[in-house]
Amino acid sequence: MKSVTGFVYSNSPLRYLQYFKDGAWQPSVLSDNNQLTLSEAATALHYGQQCFEGLKAYRAADGTINLFRPDQNAQRMQASCARLLMPSLTVDAFIAACVQVVHANESLVPAYGTGASLYIRALMLGIGDTLAVKAADEYVFCIFVCPVGSYFEDGITAVSFCTTNFDRAAPVGTGAAKAGGNYAASLLPNKQALGQGFKDCIYLDPQTHTKIEEVGAANFFGITHHNEFVTPKSASILPSITKYSLLYLAEHVLGLAVAERDCFIDNLDEFKEAGACGTAAVITPIKSILHEDKLHQFKHSNEHPIGELTQKLYTLLTGIQFGDINPPQGWIVKVEQVPQAL
């Protein structure tokens, strides 16, 4: 298998498909066709009734394959489906479907030591002929996979971000759901940030524009000078599985104080380190943040591109994912130990 770089799509041999029709899930299939055929009146196309999940499979040193906390992805997708009036799979069915796809494409899981992984994208779409603004009667659940490297081409290297005046989501909208519309709204601000020479933009809270909410398509964290690991708290933030994993590791392994609380954009001086985190990005250290023509540079970046505690968290997280460090109970699912279908 050739080396894997970047976060780009590639057509894998097989993907999982399951349709919901007449009020029930139909038998699943593995398909070699990467094209989905939808009615022109599908609610996913007109009204954005769709959501997705992203997780990864990792090759361990002994050749086995790890899934990292897939139960959390299953539960988050259930929450997204509930918010968008879509049917959902049970946690066990979701995990079994992911395992089946990984088994079917096992040769695509990158080798241990490369730093690459197999990305798993689960997708739920409202389909069928529905013209009125209402929930669809039919749905398709799909899982496809592709090998990926780092989301940012520089890997674990400190990068710079800028704030934006655009809002990612409404205060009581769909920000906590992994809905496609949230990401469509981010395309323009992302393009503007890239045009200014930044990796992405930082979204502030939609009510006051004074507090950090998310960093592009990832969550924000900061580490204070008193060694407190802090992440923003808001009803419109996507509950990141990576973020909550880091909160646990920071507290229970590194012994740091942790908090989900307000992170004011005008109080960046309280943090000695900061980063973006998520399934795709893993951990991306933040070098600097531009806000209203004022550039804040984190002091550690003058001497070390990556802060000491950020590096420790990255080593812990990836060590667990690739099987080099013993995980907390339930965090790792070995692919071969799960039934391929339920």
Short mmCIF file of C-alpha atoms in Angstrom, two decimals:
data_model
loop_
_atom_site.label_atom_id
_atom_site.label_comp_id
_atom_site.label_asym_id
_atom_site.label_seq_id
_atom_site.Cartn_x
_atom_site.Cartn_y
_atom_site.Cartn_z
CA MET A 1 0.00 0.00 0.00
CA LYS A 2 1.36 3.42 -0.96
CA SER A 3 1.99 6.05 1.69
CA VAL A 4 -1.02 8.05 2.83
CA THR A 5 -0.91 11.83 3.16
CA GLY A 6 -3.62 14.42 3.58
CA PHE A 7 -7.30 14.16 4.35
CA VAL A 8 -8.78 13.32 0.94
CA TYR A 9 -11.45 10.98 -0.42
CA SER A 10 -10.56 7.75 -2.19
CA ASN A 11 -12.95 5.12 -3.51
CA SER A 12 -12.80 1.99 -1.37
CA PRO A 13 -13.93 -1.42 -2.69
CA LEU A 14 -16.99 -1.83 -0.44
CA ARG A 15 -19.36 0.30 1.62
CA TYR A 16 -22.28 -0.46 3.95
CA LEU A 17 -25.83 0.44 2.87
CA GLN A 18 -29.08 0.08 4.76
CA TYR A 19 -32.46 1.57 3.91
CA PHE A 20 -35.30 2.58 6.22
CA LYS A 21 -38.68 2.07 4.56
CA ASP A 22 -42.25 1.42 5.67
CA GLY A 23 -41.29 2.25 9.23
CA ALA A 24 -38.49 -0.31 9.58
CA TRP A 25 -34.84 -0.89 8.73
CA GLN A 26 -34.35 -3.21 5.76
CA PRO A 27 -31.54 -5.83 5.52
CA SER A 28 -28.11 -4.28 4.98
CA VAL A 29 -25.79 -4.89 2.03
CA LEU A 30 -22.16 -4.29 1.14
CA SER A 31 -22.00 -2.49 -2.19
CA ASP A 32 -19.14 -1.94 -4.62
CA ASN A 33 -20.90 1.13 -6.08
CA ASN A 34 -19.81 4.46 -4.59
CA GLN A 35 -22.75 6.30 -6.17
CA LEU A 36 -26.02 6.94 -4.31
CA THR A 37 -29.16 7.46 -6.41
CA LEU A 38 -31.68 9.84 -4.85
CA SER A 39 -35.02 11.24 -5.88
CA GLU A 40 -34.93 14.87 -6.97
CA ALA A 41 -37.41 15.48 -4.13
CA ALA A 42 -35.25 13.96 -1.37
CA THR A 43 -35.41 15.98 1.85
CA ALA A 44 -31.62 15.73 2.18
CA LEU A 45 -31.25 17.75 -1.02
CA HIS A 46 -33.88 20.42 -0.37
CA TYR A 47 -34.20 20.78 3.39
CA GLY A 48 -30.89 19.49 4.68
CA GLN A 49 -32.33 16.51 6.52
CA GLN A 50 -29.06 14.64 6.93
CA CYS A 51 -26.29 14.09 9.42
CA PHE A 52 -23.00 12.22 9.59
CA GLU A 53 -20.29 10.86 11.86
CA GLY A 54 -16.55 10.42 11.53
CA LEU A 55 -14.29 7.99 13.35
CA LYS A 56 -11.12 6.05 12.58
CA ALA A 57 -9.64 2.56 12.54
CA TYR A 58 -6.00 2.25 13.63
CA ARG A 59 -3.46 -0.50 12.91
CA ALA A 60 -1.72 -1.59 16.12
CA ALA A 61 1.86 -2.89 16.33
CA ASP A 62 0.63 -6.50 16.47
CA GLY A 63 -1.35 -6.05 13.27
CA THR A 64 -4.77 -5.91 14.92
CA ILE A 65 -7.20 -3.07 14.22
CA ASN A 66 -8.57 -0.65 16.83
CA LEU A 67 -11.72 1.44 16.74
CA PHE A 68 -11.56 4.41 19.10
CA ARG A 69 -14.70 4.93 21.20
CA PRO A 70 -17.24 4.04 18.46
CA ASP A 71 -20.01 3.87 21.06
CA GLN A 72 -19.63 7.63 21.50
CA ASN A 73 -20.04 8.21 17.75
CA ALA A 74 -23.12 5.98 17.79
CA GLN A 75 -24.67 7.94 20.65
CA ARG A 76 -23.86 11.29 19.05
CA MET A 77 -25.44 10.16 15.78
CA GLN A 78 -28.54 9.09 17.69
CA ALA A 79 -28.73 12.61 19.15
CA SER A 80 -28.28 14.19 15.70
CA CYS A 81 -30.99 11.96 14.23
CA ALA A 82 -33.36 12.83 17.06
CA ARG A 83 -32.80 16.56 16.47
CA LEU A 84 -33.50 16.16 12.74
CA LEU A 85 -36.43 13.71 13.07
CA MET A 86 -34.60 10.77 11.51
CA PRO A 87 -34.53 7.12 12.59
CA SER A 88 -31.31 5.88 14.17
CA LEU A 89 -29.45 2.64 14.72
CA THR A 90 -28.79 1.10 18.10
CA VAL A 91 -25.26 1.52 19.47
CA ASP A 92 -24.51 -2.17 18.88
CA ALA A 93 -25.83 -2.03 15.31
CA PHE A 94 -23.79 1.08 14.53
CA ILE A 95 -20.58 -0.50 15.85
CA ALA A 96 -21.26 -3.77 14.03
CA ALA A 97 -21.80 -1.89 10.77
CA CYS A 98 -18.50 -0.03 11.19
CA VAL A 99 -16.71 -3.29 11.93
CA GLN A 100 -18.22 -4.95 8.87
CA VAL A 101 -16.99 -2.17 6.59
CA VAL A 102 -13.50 -2.21 8.10
CA HIS A 103 -13.33 -6.00 7.73
CA ALA A 104 -14.38 -5.71 4.10
CA ASN A 105 -11.66 -3.10 3.42
CA GLU A 106 -9.00 -4.38 5.83
CA SER A 107 -6.21 -4.09 3.26
CA LEU A 108 -6.73 -0.32 3.24
CA VAL A 109 -5.94 0.16 6.95
CA PRO A 110 -2.51 1.88 6.90
CA ALA A 111 0.45 0.13 8.48
CA TYR A 112 1.43 0.76 12.07
CA GLY A 113 4.07 3.44 12.42
CA THR A 114 2.96 5.54 9.47
CA GLY A 115 0.73 7.80 11.57
CA ALA A 116 -2.07 7.27 9.04
CA SER A 117 -5.44 5.65 9.76
CA LEU A 118 -8.61 4.47 8.05
CA TYR A 119 -11.28 7.16 8.23
CA ILE A 120 -14.85 5.89 8.66
CA ARG A 121 -17.64 8.18 7.46
CA ALA A 122 -21.19 7.26 8.49
CA LEU A 123 -23.96 9.15 6.72
CA MET A 124 -27.75 9.34 7.18
CA LEU A 125 -29.91 10.91 4.45
CA GLY A 126 -33.61 11.66 4.16
CA ILE A 127 -34.69 10.30 0.77
CA GLY A 128 -37.88 9.49 -1.18
CA ASP A 129 -40.40 11.83 -2.79
CA THR A 130 -41.15 14.58 -0.28
CA LEU A 131 -41.96 18.05 -1.59
CA ALA A 132 -43.42 19.66 1.53
CA VAL A 133 -41.22 20.81 4.40
CA LYS A 134 -41.55 17.76 6.63
CA ALA A 135 -39.54 14.72 7.65
CA ALA A 136 -39.00 12.09 4.98
CA ASP A 137 -40.65 8.67 5.07
CA GLU A 138 -37.53 6.90 3.77
CA TYR A 139 -33.84 7.05 4.70
CA VAL A 140 -30.52 5.59 3.70
CA PHE A 141 -27.66 4.88 6.11
CA CYS A 142 -24.26 4.55 4.48
CA ILE A 143 -20.73 3.95 5.76
CA PHE A 144 -17.68 4.31 3.55
CA VAL A 145 -13.98 4.33 4.43
CA CYS A 146 -10.75 5.74 3.06
CA PRO A 147 -7.15 5.92 4.28
CA VAL A 148 -6.14 9.37 5.55
CA GLY A 149 -3.16 11.21 6.91
CA SER A 150 -3.20 14.49 8.80
CA TYR A 151 -6.17 16.86 8.30
CA PHE A 152 -3.73 19.77 8.16
CA GLU A 153 -0.85 18.96 5.84
CA ASP A 154 1.69 20.19 8.39
CA GLY A 155 0.64 17.53 10.90
CA ILE A 156 1.31 18.23 14.59
CA THR A 157 2.68 21.70 13.94
CA ALA A 158 1.47 24.93 15.50
CA VAL A 159 -0.67 27.01 13.13
CA SER A 160 -2.44 30.38 13.20
CA PHE A 161 -6.16 31.17 13.15
CA CYS A 162 -8.29 34.31 12.92
CA THR A 163 -11.73 35.09 14.28
CA THR A 164 -14.71 35.65 11.99
CA ASN A 165 -17.85 37.76 12.25
CA PHE A 166 -19.89 34.89 10.82
CA ASP A 167 -21.77 32.55 13.15
CA ARG A 168 -21.38 28.79 12.85
CA ALA A 169 -24.81 28.03 14.35
CA ALA A 170 -27.75 29.68 16.12
CA PRO A 171 -27.81 29.71 19.95
CA VAL A 172 -30.57 27.07 20.10
CA GLY A 173 -30.21 25.73 16.56
CA THR A 174 -28.46 22.61 15.28
CA GLY A 175 -24.94 23.42 16.47
CA ALA A 176 -24.82 20.40 18.77
CA ALA A 177 -25.89 18.07 15.93
CA LYS A 178 -23.44 16.88 13.30
CA ALA A 179 -25.63 18.23 10.51
CA GLY A 180 -24.27 19.06 7.07
CA GLY A 181 -25.81 22.53 7.11
CA ASN A 182 -23.48 23.59 9.91
CA TYR A 183 -20.51 22.82 7.67
CA ALA A 184 -22.02 24.46 4.59
CA ALA A 185 -22.24 27.67 6.62
CA SER A 186 -18.51 27.41 7.38
CA LEU A 187 -17.29 27.31 3.77
CA LEU A 188 -17.22 31.08 3.16
CA PRO A 189 -15.53 32.05 6.45
CA ASN A 190 -12.99 29.28 5.90
CA LYS A 191 -12.21 30.59 2.43
CA GLN A 192 -11.77 34.09 3.78
CA ALA A 193 -9.43 32.87 6.53
CA LEU A 194 -7.33 30.92 4.05
CA GLY A 195 -7.16 34.01 1.84
CA GLN A 196 -5.65 35.94 4.74
CA GLY A 197 -2.99 33.29 5.27
CA PHE A 198 -4.60 31.47 8.23
CA LYS A 199 -5.41 27.77 8.55
CA ASP A 200 -9.04 28.43 9.45
CA CYS A 201 -11.26 30.75 11.44
CA ILE A 202 -12.47 30.77 15.03
CA TYR A 203 -16.20 31.13 15.66
CA LEU A 204 -17.37 33.22 18.59
CA ASP A 205 -20.64 32.74 20.45
CA PRO A 206 -23.57 33.92 18.28
CA GLN A 207 -25.23 35.98 21.03
CA THR A 208 -22.39 38.24 22.17
CA HIS A 209 -19.39 37.48 19.92
CA THR A 210 -17.16 37.62 22.99
CA LYS A 211 -16.52 33.93 23.72
CA ILE A 212 -14.71 31.25 21.70
CA GLU A 213 -16.95 28.42 20.54
CA GLU A 214 -15.24 26.36 17.83
CA VAL A 215 -12.13 26.43 15.64
CA GLY A 216 -13.35 25.80 12.11
CA ALA A 217 -14.41 22.16 12.01
CA ALA A 218 -12.79 21.34 15.36
CA ASN A 219 -13.15 22.11 19.07
CA PHE A 220 -10.98 24.58 20.99
CA PHE A 221 -8.99 23.95 24.14
CA GLY A 222 -6.62 26.05 26.21
CA ILE A 223 -4.20 25.29 29.04
CA THR A 224 -3.85 28.05 31.63
CA HIS A 225 -0.68 29.17 33.37
CA HIS A 226 -1.99 27.28 36.41
CA ASN A 227 -2.17 24.05 34.37
CA GLU A 228 -5.95 23.96 34.03
CA PHE A 229 -7.24 22.29 30.85
CA VAL A 230 -10.18 24.36 29.61
CA THR A 231 -12.71 23.94 26.81
CA PRO A 232 -15.65 26.21 25.93
CA LYS A 233 -19.13 25.33 27.17
CA SER A 234 -22.10 26.13 24.94
CA ALA A 235 -25.30 24.48 23.75
CA SER A 236 -24.34 25.26 20.14
CA ILE A 237 -20.97 23.44 20.19
CA LEU A 238 -20.67 19.97 18.68
CA PRO A 239 -19.80 17.60 21.57
CA SER A 240 -16.41 16.40 20.36
CA ILE A 241 -15.41 12.87 21.29
CA THR A 242 -11.76 13.89 21.04
CA LYS A 243 -12.36 16.86 23.34
CA TYR A 244 -14.01 14.76 26.04
CA SER A 245 -11.25 12.18 25.73
CA LEU A 246 -8.66 14.91 26.28
CA LEU A 247 -10.58 16.25 29.26
CA TYR A 248 -10.43 12.78 30.82
CA LEU A 249 -6.75 12.24 30.05
CA ALA A 250 -5.80 15.69 31.29
CA GLU A 251 -7.51 15.07 34.62
CA HIS A 252 -6.99 11.37 35.26
CA VAL A 253 -3.59 10.78 33.65
CA LEU A 254 -1.77 14.13 33.77
CA GLY A 255 -3.41 15.27 37.00
CA LEU A 256 -4.51 18.65 35.63
CA ALA A 257 -7.53 20.59 36.77
CA VAL A 258 -10.17 20.61 34.00
CA ALA A 259 -13.16 22.78 33.20
CA GLU A 260 -15.81 23.40 30.56
CA ARG A 261 -16.48 27.12 30.83
CA ASP A 262 -16.50 30.42 28.99
CA CYS A 263 -13.32 31.24 27.06
CA PHE A 264 -13.37 34.96 26.35
CA ILE A 265 -11.57 36.04 23.19
CA ASP A 266 -10.25 39.15 24.98
CA ASN A 267 -8.70 37.00 27.71
CA LEU A 268 -6.34 34.83 25.70
CA ASP A 269 -3.52 35.80 28.05
CA GLU A 270 -4.89 33.29 30.57
CA PHE A 271 -3.68 30.45 28.33
CA LYS A 272 -0.07 29.40 27.92
CA GLU A 273 -1.05 26.77 25.32
CA ALA A 274 -4.03 26.31 23.03
CA GLY A 275 -5.15 23.92 20.34
CA ALA A 276 -7.86 22.60 18.07
CA CYS A 277 -9.02 19.01 18.46
CA GLY A 278 -11.27 16.56 16.65
CA THR A 279 -11.36 13.18 14.93
CA ALA A 280 -9.91 14.55 11.70
CA ALA A 281 -7.54 17.12 13.19
CA VAL A 282 -6.59 14.97 16.25
CA ILE A 283 -4.70 17.81 18.00
CA THR A 284 -3.50 20.90 16.15
CA PRO A 285 -1.53 23.32 18.37
CA ILE A 286 -2.41 26.98 17.96
CA LYS A 287 0.50 29.35 17.40
CA SER A 288 -1.47 32.59 17.27
CA ILE A 289 -4.97 34.07 16.96
CA LEU A 290 -5.86 37.28 15.14
CA HIS A 291 -8.87 39.12 16.55
CA GLU A 292 -9.92 42.63 15.48
CA ASP A 293 -6.48 43.41 14.04
CA LYS A 294 -4.74 42.31 17.25
CA LEU A 295 -2.49 39.26 16.98
CA HIS A 296 -2.12 37.18 20.11
CA GLN A 297 0.84 34.81 20.00
CA PHE A 298 1.11 32.07 22.58
CA LYS A 299 4.42 32.47 24.35
CA HIS A 300 5.46 28.83 24.11
CA SER A 301 5.60 29.12 20.32
CA ASN A 302 8.63 31.42 20.56
CA GLU A 303 10.78 28.57 21.82
CA HIS A 304 8.78 25.40 21.16
CA PRO A 305 6.23 25.06 18.32
CA ILE A 306 4.18 22.68 20.48
CA GLY A 307 3.45 23.31 24.15
CA GLU A 308 4.71 20.73 26.62
CA LEU A 309 1.29 19.65 27.88
CA THR A 310 -0.25 19.69 24.42
CA GLN A 311 2.50 17.35 23.26
CA LYS A 312 1.89 15.04 26.23
CA LEU A 313 -1.82 14.90 25.48
CA TYR A 314 -1.15 14.18 21.80
CA THR A 315 1.24 11.36 22.72
CA LEU A 316 -1.28 9.90 25.17
CA LEU A 317 -4.23 10.08 22.79
CA THR A 318 -2.49 8.65 19.74
CA GLY A 319 -0.73 6.06 21.89
CA ILE A 320 -4.12 4.77 23.04
CA GLN A 321 -5.57 4.86 19.53
CA PHE A 322 -2.69 2.86 18.03
CA GLY A 323 -2.55 0.41 20.94
CA ASP A 324 0.76 1.50 22.48
CA ILE A 325 -0.79 2.72 25.75
CA ASN A 326 -3.38 0.87 27.83
CA PRO A 327 -6.72 2.61 27.35
CA PRO A 328 -9.40 3.49 29.87
CA GLN A 329 -12.02 0.77 30.00
CA GLY A 330 -14.25 0.64 26.94
CA TRP A 331 -12.28 3.11 24.83
CA ILE A 332 -10.89 0.60 22.32
CA VAL A 333 -12.94 -1.91 20.34
CA LYS A 334 -10.90 -4.61 18.62
CA VAL A 335 -12.39 -5.17 15.20
CA GLU A 336 -12.04 -8.94 15.25
CA GLN A 337 -13.87 -9.20 18.58
CA VAL A 338 -17.13 -7.71 17.32
CA PRO A 339 -19.79 -9.56 15.28
CA GLN A 340 -19.76 -8.47 11.65
CA ALA A 341 -23.52 -8.08 11.51
CA LEU A 342 -26.48 -8.02 13.88
#
